[in-house]
CSV table of C-alpha atoms and ligand atoms in Angstrom, one decimal:
chain,number,residue,atom,x,y,z
Z,1,UNK,CA,113.4,63.5,111.8
Z,2,UNK,CA,113.8,61.9,115.2
Z,3,UNK,CA,116.9,60.1,114.0
Z,4,UNK,CA,118.4,63.4,112.8
Z,5,UNK,CA,117.7,65.1,116.2
Z,6,UNK,CA,119.4,62.2,118.0
Z,7,UNK,CA,122.4,62.6,115.6
Z,8,UNK,CA,122.6,66.3,116.4
Z,9,UNK,CA,122.5,65.6,120.1
Z,10,UNK,CA,125.2,63.0,119.8
Z,11,UNK,CA,127.4,65.1,117.7
Z,12,UNK,CA,126.5,68.3,119.7
Z,13,UNK,CA,125.8,70.0,116.3
Z,14,UNK,CA,123.4,72.9,116.5
Z,15,UNK,CA,122.2,75.6,114.0
Z,16,UNK,CA,121.6,78.0,116.9
Z,17,UNK,CA,124.6,80.4,117.0
Z,18,UNK,CA,123.3,83.3,119.1
Z,19,UNK,CA,124.7,86.7,118.2
Z,20,UNK,CA,126.3,85.4,114.9
Z,21,UNK,CA,125.0,88.4,113.1
Z,22,UNK,CA,126.8,90.8,115.4
Z,23,UNK,CA,130.3,89.4,114.5
Z,24,UNK,CA,132.6,90.3,111.7
Z,25,UNK,CA,132.7,88.1,108.6
Z,26,UNK,CA,136.0,86.7,109.8
Z,27,UNK,CA,134.7,85.8,113.3
Z,28,UNK,CA,131.5,84.3,111.8
Z,29,UNK,CA,133.6,82.2,109.4
Z,30,UNK,CA,135.6,80.9,112.3
Z,31,UNK,CA,132.5,79.9,114.2
Z,32,UNK,CA,130.9,78.2,111.2
Z,33,UNK,CA,134.0,76.3,110.3
Z,34,UNK,CA,134.2,75.1,113.9
Z,35,UNK,CA,130.5,74.3,114.1
Z,36,UNK,CA,130.7,72.3,110.9
Z,37,UNK,CA,134.0,70.6,112.0
Z,38,UNK,CA,135.8,71.8,108.8
Z,39,UNK,CA,139.5,72.2,108.3
Z,40,UNK,CA,142.0,75.1,108.4
Z,41,UNK,CA,142.2,74.8,104.6
Z,42,UNK,CA,138.4,75.6,104.4
Z,43,UNK,CA,139.0,78.6,106.6
Z,44,UNK,CA,141.7,79.9,104.3
Z,45,UNK,CA,139.6,79.1,101.2
Z,46,UNK,CA,136.5,81.0,102.4
Z,47,UNK,CA,138.7,83.7,103.9
Z,48,UNK,CA,139.8,84.7,100.4
Z,49,UNK,CA,136.9,86.9,99.1
Z,50,UNK,CA,138.6,87.7,95.8
Z,51,UNK,CA,137.6,91.0,94.2
Z,52,UNK,CA,134.6,91.6,96.5
Z,53,UNK,CA,136.1,92.7,99.8
Z,54,UNK,CA,134.5,91.3,102.9
Z,55,UNK,CA,133.4,94.7,104.2
Z,56,UNK,CA,131.5,95.4,101.0
Z,57,UNK,CA,130.0,91.9,101.0
Z,58,UNK,CA,129.0,92.4,104.7
Z,59,UNK,CA,127.2,95.5,103.7
Z,60,UNK,CA,125.2,93.7,101.1
Z,61,UNK,CA,123.6,90.7,102.9
Z,62,UNK,CA,123.3,89.3,106.4
Z,63,UNK,CA,125.6,86.8,108.2
Z,64,UNK,CA,128.3,87.0,105.5
Z,65,UNK,CA,131.1,84.4,105.9
Z,66,UNK,CA,132.6,84.7,102.4
Z,67,UNK,CA,131.9,85.2,98.7
Z,68,UNK,CA,131.2,82.8,95.9
Z,69,UNK,CA,133.1,83.4,92.7
Z,70,UNK,CA,131.5,82.3,89.4
Z,71,UNK,CA,133.1,82.8,86.0
Z,72,UNK,CA,132.6,86.1,84.2
Z,73,UNK,CA,132.7,85.6,80.4
Z,74,UNK,CA,132.3,88.0,77.6
Z,75,UNK,CA,130.0,87.5,74.6
Z,76,UNK,CA,131.5,88.8,71.3
Z,77,UNK,CA,130.1,89.5,67.8
Z,78,UNK,CA,127.0,91.4,69.0
Z,79,UNK,CA,125.8,94.4,66.9
Z,80,UNK,CA,122.9,96.0,68.8
Z,81,UNK,CA,121.1,99.1,67.3
Z,82,UNK,CA,124.1,99.6,65.0
Z,83,UNK,CA,126.7,99.5,67.8
Z,84,UNK,CA,129.4,96.9,68.4
Z,85,UNK,CA,128.8,95.7,72.0
Z,86,UNK,CA,130.9,93.3,74.2
Z,87,UNK,CA,128.5,91.7,76.7
Z,88,UNK,CA,129.8,90.4,80.1
Z,89,UNK,CA,128.0,87.3,81.3
Z,90,UNK,CA,128.2,85.7,84.7
Z,91,UNK,CA,127.3,82.0,84.7
Z,92,UNK,CA,128.4,78.6,86.0
Z,93,UNK,CA,127.0,76.8,83.0
Z,94,UNK,CA,129.2,75.8,80.1
Z,95,UNK,CA,128.3,76.6,76.5
Z,96,UNK,CA,126.1,79.6,77.4
Z,97,UNK,CA,128.6,82.3,76.4
Z,98,UNK,CA,129.7,80.4,73.3
Z,99,UNK,CA,126.1,80.0,72.1
Z,100,UNK,CA,125.6,83.8,72.2
Z,101,UNK,CA,128.9,84.4,70.3
Z,102,UNK,CA,127.8,82.0,67.6
Z,103,UNK,CA,124.3,83.2,67.2
Z,104,UNK,CA,125.4,86.9,67.1
Z,105,UNK,CA,128.1,86.1,64.4
Z,106,UNK,CA,125.4,84.5,62.2
Z,107,UNK,CA,123.3,87.7,62.1
Z,108,UNK,CA,126.0,90.3,61.6
Z,109,UNK,CA,125.6,90.3,57.8
Z,110,UNK,CA,121.9,91.4,58.3
Z,111,UNK,CA,122.8,94.2,60.7
Z,112,UNK,CA,122.5,92.4,64.1
Z,113,UNK,CA,119.8,93.2,66.6
Z,114,UNK,CA,117.3,96.0,66.8
Z,115,UNK,CA,115.9,96.8,70.2
Z,116,UNK,CA,113.3,99.0,71.8
Z,117,UNK,CA,111.5,99.5,75.2
Z,118,UNK,CA,107.9,99.9,75.9
Z,119,UNK,CA,108.8,102.3,78.7
Z,120,UNK,CA,110.4,102.3,82.2
Z,121,UNK,CA,107.2,102.0,84.2
Z,122,UNK,CA,106.9,99.9,87.3
Z,123,UNK,CA,103.7,99.0,89.1
Z,124,UNK,CA,103.3,99.1,92.9
Z,125,UNK,CA,100.2,97.4,94.3
Z,126,UNK,CA,98.2,98.4,97.4
Z,127,UNK,CA,95.7,95.8,98.7
Z,128,UNK,CA,92.6,97.1,100.3
Z,129,UNK,CA,90.3,94.7,102.1
Z,130,UNK,CA,87.3,94.9,104.5
Z,131,UNK,CA,85.1,97.1,102.2
Z,132,UNK,CA,81.6,95.9,101.5
Z,133,UNK,CA,81.2,98.3,98.6
Z,134,UNK,CA,84.3,97.7,96.4
Z,135,UNK,CA,82.9,99.5,93.3
Z,136,UNK,CA,82.3,102.6,95.4
Z,137,UNK,CA,85.7,102.4,97.0
Z,138,UNK,CA,87.3,102.0,93.6
Z,139,UNK,CA,85.9,105.4,92.5
Z,140,UNK,CA,86.8,107.0,95.8
Z,141,UNK,CA,90.4,106.0,95.2
Z,142,UNK,CA,90.4,107.1,91.5
Z,143,UNK,CA,89.0,110.6,92.5
Z,144,UNK,CA,92.2,111.1,94.5
Z,145,UNK,CA,94.5,110.8,91.6
Z,146,UNK,CA,96.0,114.2,92.0
Z,147,UNK,CA,96.6,113.7,95.8
Z,148,UNK,CA,98.2,110.3,95.1
Z,149,UNK,CA,100.4,111.8,92.5
Z,150,UNK,CA,101.6,114.5,94.9
Z,151,UNK,CA,102.3,112.0,97.7
Z,152,UNK,CA,104.2,109.6,95.4
Z,153,UNK,CA,106.3,112.4,94.0
Z,154,UNK,CA,107.1,113.8,97.4
Z,155,UNK,CA,108.3,110.4,98.5
Z,156,UNK,CA,111.1,110.4,96.0
Z,157,UNK,CA,112.3,113.9,94.9
Z,158,UNK,CA,115.6,112.4,93.5
Z,159,UNK,CA,113.6,110.2,91.1
Z,160,UNK,CA,111.6,113.3,90.1
Z,161,UNK,CA,114.8,115.2,89.5
Z,162,UNK,CA,115.9,112.4,87.1
Z,163,UNK,CA,112.6,112.7,85.1
Z,164,UNK,CA,110.8,109.9,86.8
Z,165,UNK,CA,107.8,109.8,89.2
Z,166,UNK,CA,104.2,109.0,89.3
Z,167,UNK,CA,102.5,108.5,85.9
Z,168,UNK,CA,99.1,106.8,86.3
Z,169,UNK,CA,96.6,105.1,88.6
Z,170,UNK,CA,94.6,102.0,88.0
Z,171,UNK,CA,92.2,100.4,90.5
Z,172,UNK,CA,91.1,96.7,90.1
Z,173,UNK,CA,88.5,94.7,92.0
Z,174,UNK,CA,89.4,91.1,92.8
Z,175,UNK,CA,87.3,88.5,94.4
Z,176,UNK,CA,89.2,86.2,96.7
Z,177,UNK,CA,88.3,83.5,99.2
Z,178,UNK,CA,88.5,86.0,102.0
Z,179,UNK,CA,86.2,88.5,100.3
Z,180,UNK,CA,86.6,91.3,97.7
Z,181,UNK,CA,89.8,93.3,97.5
Z,182,UNK,CA,90.3,96.6,95.9
Z,183,UNK,CA,93.8,96.7,94.4
Z,184,UNK,CA,95.4,100.0,93.5
Z,185,UNK,CA,98.2,100.1,91.0
Z,186,UNK,CA,100.6,103.0,91.2
Z,187,UNK,CA,102.3,103.3,87.8
Z,188,UNK,CA,105.6,105.0,88.3
Z,189,UNK,CA,108.4,105.8,85.9
Z,190,UNK,CA,111.6,104.7,87.6
Z,191,UNK,CA,114.0,105.8,84.8
Z,192,UNK,CA,117.5,104.3,85.4
Z,193,UNK,CA,116.6,102.5,88.6
Z,194,UNK,CA,115.0,99.0,88.7
Z,195,UNK,CA,112.7,100.8,91.1
Z,196,UNK,CA,111.6,98.2,93.7
Z,197,UNK,CA,112.5,100.3,96.7
Z,198,UNK,CA,111.3,103.5,95.0
Z,199,UNK,CA,107.8,102.2,94.3
Z,200,UNK,CA,107.5,100.2,97.6
Z,201,UNK,CA,108.1,103.4,99.5
Z,202,UNK,CA,105.3,105.1,97.5
Z,203,UNK,CA,102.9,102.3,98.1
Z,204,UNK,CA,103.6,102.5,101.8
Z,205,UNK,CA,103.0,106.2,101.8
Z,206,UNK,CA,99.7,105.9,100.0
Z,207,UNK,CA,98.2,102.9,101.9
Z,208,UNK,CA,97.0,104.8,105.0
Z,209,UNK,CA,95.3,107.4,102.8
Z,210,UNK,CA,93.5,104.7,100.8
Z,211,UNK,CA,92.3,103.2,104.1
Z,212,UNK,CA,91.2,106.6,105.3
Z,213,UNK,CA,89.3,107.5,102.1
Z,214,UNK,CA,87.5,104.2,101.9
Z,215,UNK,CA,87.1,103.0,105.5
Z,216,UNK,CA,88.8,99.7,104.6
Z,217,UNK,CA,92.0,98.1,105.8
Z,218,UNK,CA,95.2,98.0,103.7
Z,219,UNK,CA,97.5,95.1,103.9
Z,220,UNK,CA,100.1,94.5,101.1
Z,221,UNK,CA,102.1,97.4,99.7
Z,222,UNK,CA,104.7,96.2,97.2
Z,223,UNK,CA,105.7,96.2,93.6
Z,224,UNK,CA,104.6,93.7,91.0
Z,225,UNK,CA,107.4,91.8,89.3
Z,226,UNK,CA,105.1,91.3,86.3
Z,227,UNK,CA,106.6,94.5,84.9
Z,228,UNK,CA,104.5,94.5,81.7
Z,229,UNK,CA,104.9,98.3,81.3
Z,230,UNK,CA,108.6,97.7,81.0
Z,231,UNK,CA,108.9,95.3,78.1
Z,232,UNK,CA,112.2,95.0,76.3
Z,233,UNK,CA,112.0,94.0,72.6
Z,234,UNK,CA,114.7,92.7,70.3
Z,235,UNK,CA,114.6,91.4,66.8
Z,236,UNK,CA,117.1,90.0,64.2
Z,237,UNK,CA,117.2,88.3,60.9
Z,238,UNK,CA,119.3,85.3,60.2
Z,239,UNK,CA,119.8,84.7,56.4
Z,240,UNK,CA,119.4,81.2,55.0
Z,241,UNK,CA,123.0,81.4,53.8
Z,242,UNK,CA,124.4,82.2,57.3
Z,243,UNK,CA,122.5,79.5,59.1
Z,244,UNK,CA,123.1,76.7,56.6
Z,245,UNK,CA,119.9,76.5,54.5
Z,246,UNK,CA,116.2,75.9,54.6
Z,247,UNK,CA,116.4,72.6,56.5
Z,248,UNK,CA,118.0,74.3,59.5
Z,249,UNK,CA,115.4,77.2,59.3
Z,250,UNK,CA,112.5,74.7,59.2
Z,251,UNK,CA,113.9,72.8,62.1
Z,252,UNK,CA,114.1,76.0,64.1
Z,253,UNK,CA,110.5,76.9,63.2
Z,254,UNK,CA,109.3,73.4,64.1
Z,255,UNK,CA,111.1,73.6,67.5
Z,256,UNK,CA,109.5,77.0,68.2
Z,257,UNK,CA,106.1,75.6,67.2
Z,258,UNK,CA,106.6,72.8,69.7
Z,259,UNK,CA,107.5,75.3,72.5
Z,260,UNK,CA,104.5,77.5,71.8
Z,261,UNK,CA,101.9,74.7,72.1
Z,262,UNK,CA,103.5,72.6,74.9
Z,263,UNK,CA,104.3,74.0,78.4
Z,264,UNK,CA,106.7,71.1,79.0
Z,265,UNK,CA,108.8,72.2,76.0
Z,266,UNK,CA,108.2,75.9,76.6
Z,267,UNK,CA,109.7,75.7,80.1
Z,268,UNK,CA,113.0,74.4,78.7
Z,269,UNK,CA,112.8,76.7,75.7
Z,270,UNK,CA,112.5,79.7,78.0
Z,271,UNK,CA,115.1,78.3,80.4
Z,272,UNK,CA,117.5,78.5,77.5
Z,273,UNK,CA,116.6,82.2,76.9
Z,274,UNK,CA,117.1,82.9,80.6
Z,275,UNK,CA,120.6,81.3,80.4
Z,276,UNK,CA,121.6,84.4,78.6
Z,277,UNK,CA,119.3,86.9,80.2
Z,278,UNK,CA,120.1,85.9,83.8
Z,279,UNK,CA,123.8,85.8,83.1
Z,280,UNK,CA,123.9,89.5,82.0
Z,281,UNK,CA,121.4,90.5,84.8
Z,282,UNK,CA,123.7,88.8,87.4
Z,283,UNK,CA,126.9,90.3,85.9
Z,284,UNK,CA,125.5,93.8,86.2
Z,285,UNK,CA,124.4,93.3,89.8
Z,286,UNK,CA,120.7,93.3,88.9
Z,287,UNK,CA,118.0,91.2,90.5
Z,288,UNK,CA,117.9,87.8,88.7
Z,289,UNK,CA,114.8,86.6,90.6
Z,290,UNK,CA,112.8,89.8,89.8
Z,291,UNK,CA,113.6,89.4,86.0
Z,292,UNK,CA,112.9,85.6,86.1
Z,293,UNK,CA,109.6,86.0,87.9
Z,294,UNK,CA,108.5,88.7,85.4
Z,295,UNK,CA,109.6,86.6,82.4
Z,296,UNK,CA,107.7,83.5,83.4
Z,297,UNK,CA,104.6,85.4,84.5
Z,298,UNK,CA,104.6,87.2,81.1
Z,299,UNK,CA,105.1,83.9,79.3
Z,300,UNK,CA,101.9,82.6,80.9
Z,301,UNK,CA,99.8,85.8,80.3
Z,302,UNK,CA,97.4,84.2,77.9
Z,303,UNK,CA,96.5,81.5,80.4
Z,304,UNK,CA,98.8,79.0,78.7
Z,305,UNK,CA,102.6,79.1,79.4
Z,306,UNK,CA,104.3,79.7,76.1
Z,307,UNK,CA,107.4,81.0,74.3
Z,308,UNK,CA,109.0,84.3,75.1
Z,309,UNK,CA,110.3,84.4,71.5
Z,310,UNK,CA,108.6,84.3,68.1
Z,311,UNK,CA,110.2,82.8,64.9
Z,312,UNK,CA,108.9,83.5,61.4
Z,313,UNK,CA,110.0,83.5,57.8
Z,314,UNK,CA,110.3,86.7,55.8
Z,315,UNK,CA,109.5,87.3,52.1
Z,316,UNK,CA,113.0,86.3,51.1
Z,317,UNK,CA,112.8,83.0,53.1
Z,318,UNK,CA,115.1,84.2,55.8
Z,319,UNK,CA,114.5,83.5,59.5
Z,320,UNK,CA,113.1,86.4,61.6
Z,321,UNK,CA,113.4,86.1,65.4
Z,322,UNK,CA,111.9,88.4,68.0
Z,323,UNK,CA,111.6,88.5,71.7
Z,324,UNK,CA,109.4,90.6,74.1
Z,325,UNK,CA,109.7,90.3,77.8
Z,326,UNK,CA,109.6,92.4,81.0
Z,327,UNK,CA,113.0,93.5,81.9
Z,328,UNK,CA,113.2,95.6,85.1
Z,329,UNK,CA,116.9,96.3,85.3
Z,330,UNK,CA,118.7,99.4,86.5
Z,331,UNK,CA,122.0,101.2,86.6
Z,332,UNK,CA,121.3,102.7,90.0
Z,333,UNK,CA,120.4,101.0,93.2
Z,334,UNK,CA,120.8,97.5,94.6
Z,335,UNK,CA,124.1,95.8,93.8
Z,336,UNK,CA,124.5,97.6,90.5
Z,337,UNK,CA,126.4,100.4,92.3
Z,338,UNK,CA,127.7,98.6,95.4
Z,339,UNK,CA,129.4,95.6,93.7
Z,340,UNK,CA,132.6,96.8,92.1
Z,341,UNK,CA,132.5,94.2,89.3
Z,342,UNK,CA,129.0,95.1,88.4
Z,343,UNK,CA,130.0,98.7,87.8
Z,344,UNK,CA,132.8,97.5,85.5
Z,345,UNK,CA,130.5,95.3,83.5
Z,346,UNK,CA,128.4,98.3,82.7
Z,347,UNK,CA,131.6,100.1,81.5
Z,348,UNK,CA,132.5,97.2,79.3
Z,349,UNK,CA,129.1,97.5,77.5
Z,350,UNK,CA,129.3,101.3,77.5
Z,351,UNK,CA,125.6,101.5,78.5
Z,352,UNK,CA,124.3,104.9,79.8
Z,353,UNK,CA,120.7,104.1,80.4
Z,354,UNK,CA,118.7,101.3,81.9
Z,355,UNK,CA,116.7,101.1,78.6
Z,356,UNK,CA,120.0,100.4,76.7
Z,357,UNK,CA,120.9,97.7,79.2
Z,358,UNK,CA,117.5,96.0,78.9
Z,359,UNK,CA,117.7,96.1,75.1
Z,360,UNK,CA,121.1,94.4,75.2
Z,361,UNK,CA,119.8,91.7,77.6
Z,362,UNK,CA,116.8,91.0,75.3
Z,363,UNK,CA,119.2,90.7,72.4
Z,364,UNK,CA,121.3,88.2,74.3
Z,365,UNK,CA,118.1,86.2,75.2
Z,366,UNK,CA,117.1,86.1,71.5
Z,367,UNK,CA,120.6,85.0,70.5
Z,368,UNK,CA,120.7,82.3,73.1
Z,369,UNK,CA,117.3,81.0,71.9
Z,370,UNK,CA,118.5,80.9,68.3
Z,371,UNK,CA,121.7,79.0,69.2
Z,372,UNK,CA,119.7,76.4,71.3
Z,373,UNK,CA,117.0,75.9,68.7
Z,374,UNK,CA,119.6,75.6,65.9
Z,375,UNK,CA,121.6,73.0,67.9
Z,376,UNK,CA,118.5,71.1,68.8
Z,377,UNK,CA,117.2,71.1,65.3
Z,378,UNK,CA,120.6,69.9,63.8
Z,379,UNK,CA,123.4,68.2,65.7
Z,380,UNK,CA,121.6,68.0,69.1
Z,381,UNK,CA,122.5,69.9,72.2
Z,382,UNK,CA,125.1,67.5,73.7
Z,383,UNK,CA,127.7,67.8,70.9
Z,384,UNK,CA,128.3,71.5,71.6
Z,385,UNK,CA,128.3,70.9,75.3
Z,386,UNK,CA,130.8,68.1,75.2
Z,387,UNK,CA,134.1,69.9,75.2
Z,388,UNK,CA,133.3,72.0,78.2
Z,389,UNK,CA,131.4,69.2,79.9
Z,390,UNK,CA,134.4,67.0,79.5
Z,391,UNK,CA,136.6,69.6,81.2
Z,392,UNK,CA,134.1,69.7,84.2
Z,393,UNK,CA,134.3,65.9,84.4
Z,394,UNK,CA,138.1,66.0,84.3
Z,395,UNK,CA,138.1,68.5,87.2
Z,396,UNK,CA,135.6,66.3,89.1
Z,397,UNK,CA,137.9,63.3,89.0
Z,398,UNK,CA,140.8,65.4,90.3
Z,399,UNK,CA,142.7,66.5,87.1
Z,400,UNK,CA,145.0,69.5,87.7
Z,401,UNK,CA,146.7,72.0,85.3
Z,402,UNK,CA,147.4,70.5,81.9
Z,403,UNK,CA,145.8,67.2,82.9
Z,404,UNK,CA,142.4,68.9,82.6
Z,405,UNK,CA,142.8,69.5,78.9
Z,406,UNK,CA,144.4,66.2,78.3
Z,407,UNK,CA,141.7,64.2,80.0
Z,408,UNK,CA,139.0,66.3,78.4
Z,409,UNK,CA,140.4,65.8,74.9
Z,410,UNK,CA,140.7,62.1,75.4
Z,411,UNK,CA,137.1,61.9,76.6
Z,412,UNK,CA,135.8,63.8,73.6
Z,413,UNK,CA,137.8,61.8,71.1
Z,414,UNK,CA,136.4,58.6,72.7
Z,415,UNK,CA,133.0,60.1,72.4
Z,416,UNK,CA,132.3,59.0,76.0
Z,417,UNK,CA,132.3,61.8,78.6
Z,418,UNK,CA,132.0,59.7,81.7
Z,419,UNK,CA,133.6,59.9,85.2
Z,420,UNK,CA,134.7,56.3,85.3
Z,421,UNK,CA,136.5,56.6,81.9
Z,422,UNK,CA,138.0,60.0,83.0
Z,423,UNK,CA,139.4,58.3,86.2
Z,424,UNK,CA,141.0,55.6,84.0
Z,425,UNK,CA,142.5,58.2,81.7
Z,426,UNK,CA,143.9,60.2,84.6
Z,427,UNK,CA,145.4,57.1,86.2
Z,428,UNK,CA,147.1,56.2,82.9
Z,429,UNK,CA,148.4,59.8,82.4
Z,430,UNK,CA,149.9,59.8,85.8
Z,431,UNK,CA,151.5,56.4,85.0
D,501,NAD,P1,117.4,102.1,95.2
D,501,NAD,O1,116.2,102.5,96.0
D,501,NAD,O2,118.6,101.7,95.9
D,501,NAD,O3,117.7,103.2,94.1
D,501,NAD,C1,116.7,103.9,93.4
D,501,NAD,C2,116.7,105.4,93.8
D,501,NAD,O4,117.9,106.0,93.2
D,501,NAD,C3,115.6,106.1,93.2
D,501,NAD,O5,114.4,105.9,94.0
D,501,NAD,C4,116.1,107.5,93.1
D,501,NAD,O6,115.8,108.2,94.3
D,501,NAD,C5,117.6,107.4,93.0
D,501,NAD,N1,118.1,107.8,91.6
D,501,NAD,C6,119.3,108.4,91.4
D,501,NAD,N2,119.5,108.6,90.1
D,501,NAD,C7,118.5,108.0,89.5
D,501,NAD,C8,118.2,107.9,88.1
D,501,NAD,N3,118.9,108.3,87.1
D,501,NAD,N4,117.0,107.2,87.7
D,501,NAD,C9,116.2,106.7,88.7
D,501,NAD,N5,116.5,106.8,90.0
D,501,NAD,C10,117.6,107.5,90.4
D,501,NAD,O7,117.0,100.9,94.2
D,501,NAD,P2,115.7,100.5,93.5
D,501,NAD,O8,116.0,100.4,92.0
D,501,NAD,O9,114.5,101.3,93.9
D,501,NAD,O10,115.5,99.0,94.0
D,501,NAD,C11,116.3,97.9,93.5
D,501,NAD,C12,116.6,96.9,94.6
D,501,NAD,O11,115.4,96.5,95.3
D,501,NAD,C13,117.2,95.7,94.1
D,501,NAD,O12,118.3,95.4,94.9
D,501,NAD,C14,116.2,94.6,94.3
D,501,NAD,O13,116.8,93.3,94.6
D,501,NAD,C15,115.4,95.1,95.5
D,501,NAD,N6,114.1,94.6,95.8
D,501,NAD,C16,113.3,93.9,94.9
D,501,NAD,C17,112.1,93.5,95.2
D,501,NAD,C18,111.3,92.7,94.2
D,501,NAD,O14,111.7,92.6,93.0
D,501,NAD,N7,110.1,92.1,94.5
D,501,NAD,C19,111.5,93.8,96.4
D,501,NAD,C20,112.2,94.6,97.3
D,501,NAD,C21,113.5,95.0,97.0
């Protein structure tokens, strides 16, 4: 640490840039490039914000200096609730889009995916502390259900107009190290919005009333990302014929069994599911962290972290897959409306409700899991990854244009996707 400070003093580098937030993105970029001692080329590179103009980017987050483009792919072959759907996916990871296309193709003959939602209810929590009589306070809060409903609904008349609003009230007593807390859950239908801002505003409006009714002190007033009243469900059948026989099916079942009894495996199993889920969530401008937090908390709801999917065999010996997970996504609010690309991705899918979007995302998560389990149970995951991985390695060693494909193909045919070999191939290609 001391060495690093000395280095900063010697090089006159500092992370203090007073007033940076008041500058335009262009001015900020100039300052950061100077502070980091970077080149004119970097300035030009970051100055190009692609299809997200810098004024829009600047209105979305703080201290904007540029934008980061990542590939937007489209998954084909999906049939969801009887509709043919093209699904945009934003991801930096190779093989994710291809995996969904392959999995979806293999369940077309059985009708594709069927989806449903448990509802579009979000939970906001209000934490009350400093009460010696938590049971008494709980009842005092419950008695005010009608008042709470009125205040919540007054907070968001637009949501009310769209058929949403307060739905129910629950009050829990928790015992923490700092004493008992009485936690009020406001259960709110947020319709086509993810609903974080909507329910947070309601919790803030209710908190002083709860303090007044009970004589306690309210602290936290915020939504829960464990959106277990907003579960998306998707299921599909893969026939033995389509997947290549009983051995493949049994390998998938055994892989699922492993994930469901071992958190070390389950973490990777669910990471694969989230490869698909997060890519669609991001492409549509929704909150990836909110969905991820909800998914993992839900996977651990029994006390042991397990699989988000289930795999079984039906009476005909075919493979049944199903997924159930919280999916708090919206078509309104956040970046879903402000990011121009996010709006277009919704048009590509043709979704009209947040429920439809959540169903599509759940289907993609299930498809992703099928593809990963099938690859793991048969050829291994690396074979499918190789072609794209080889391209990445080619780019990393400096291949440009046609060289990228040529180097990648040579690596794959050698069966050795390594940077040292890629460098040798590139050198020999360039003569
Ligand atoms: P928002 O407040 O921008 O928009 C929602 C509002 O739009 C509703 O309250 C309603 O008034 C209006 N509306 C118009 N038409 C509607 C319709 N058909 N259905 C429902 N509402 C309609 O956004 P939000 O969805 O409340 O919040 C989402 C944002 O909050 C995201 O950007 C997220 O990242 C952020 N956020 C998340 C967390 C968290 O997850 N912990 C916390 C804070 C903020």
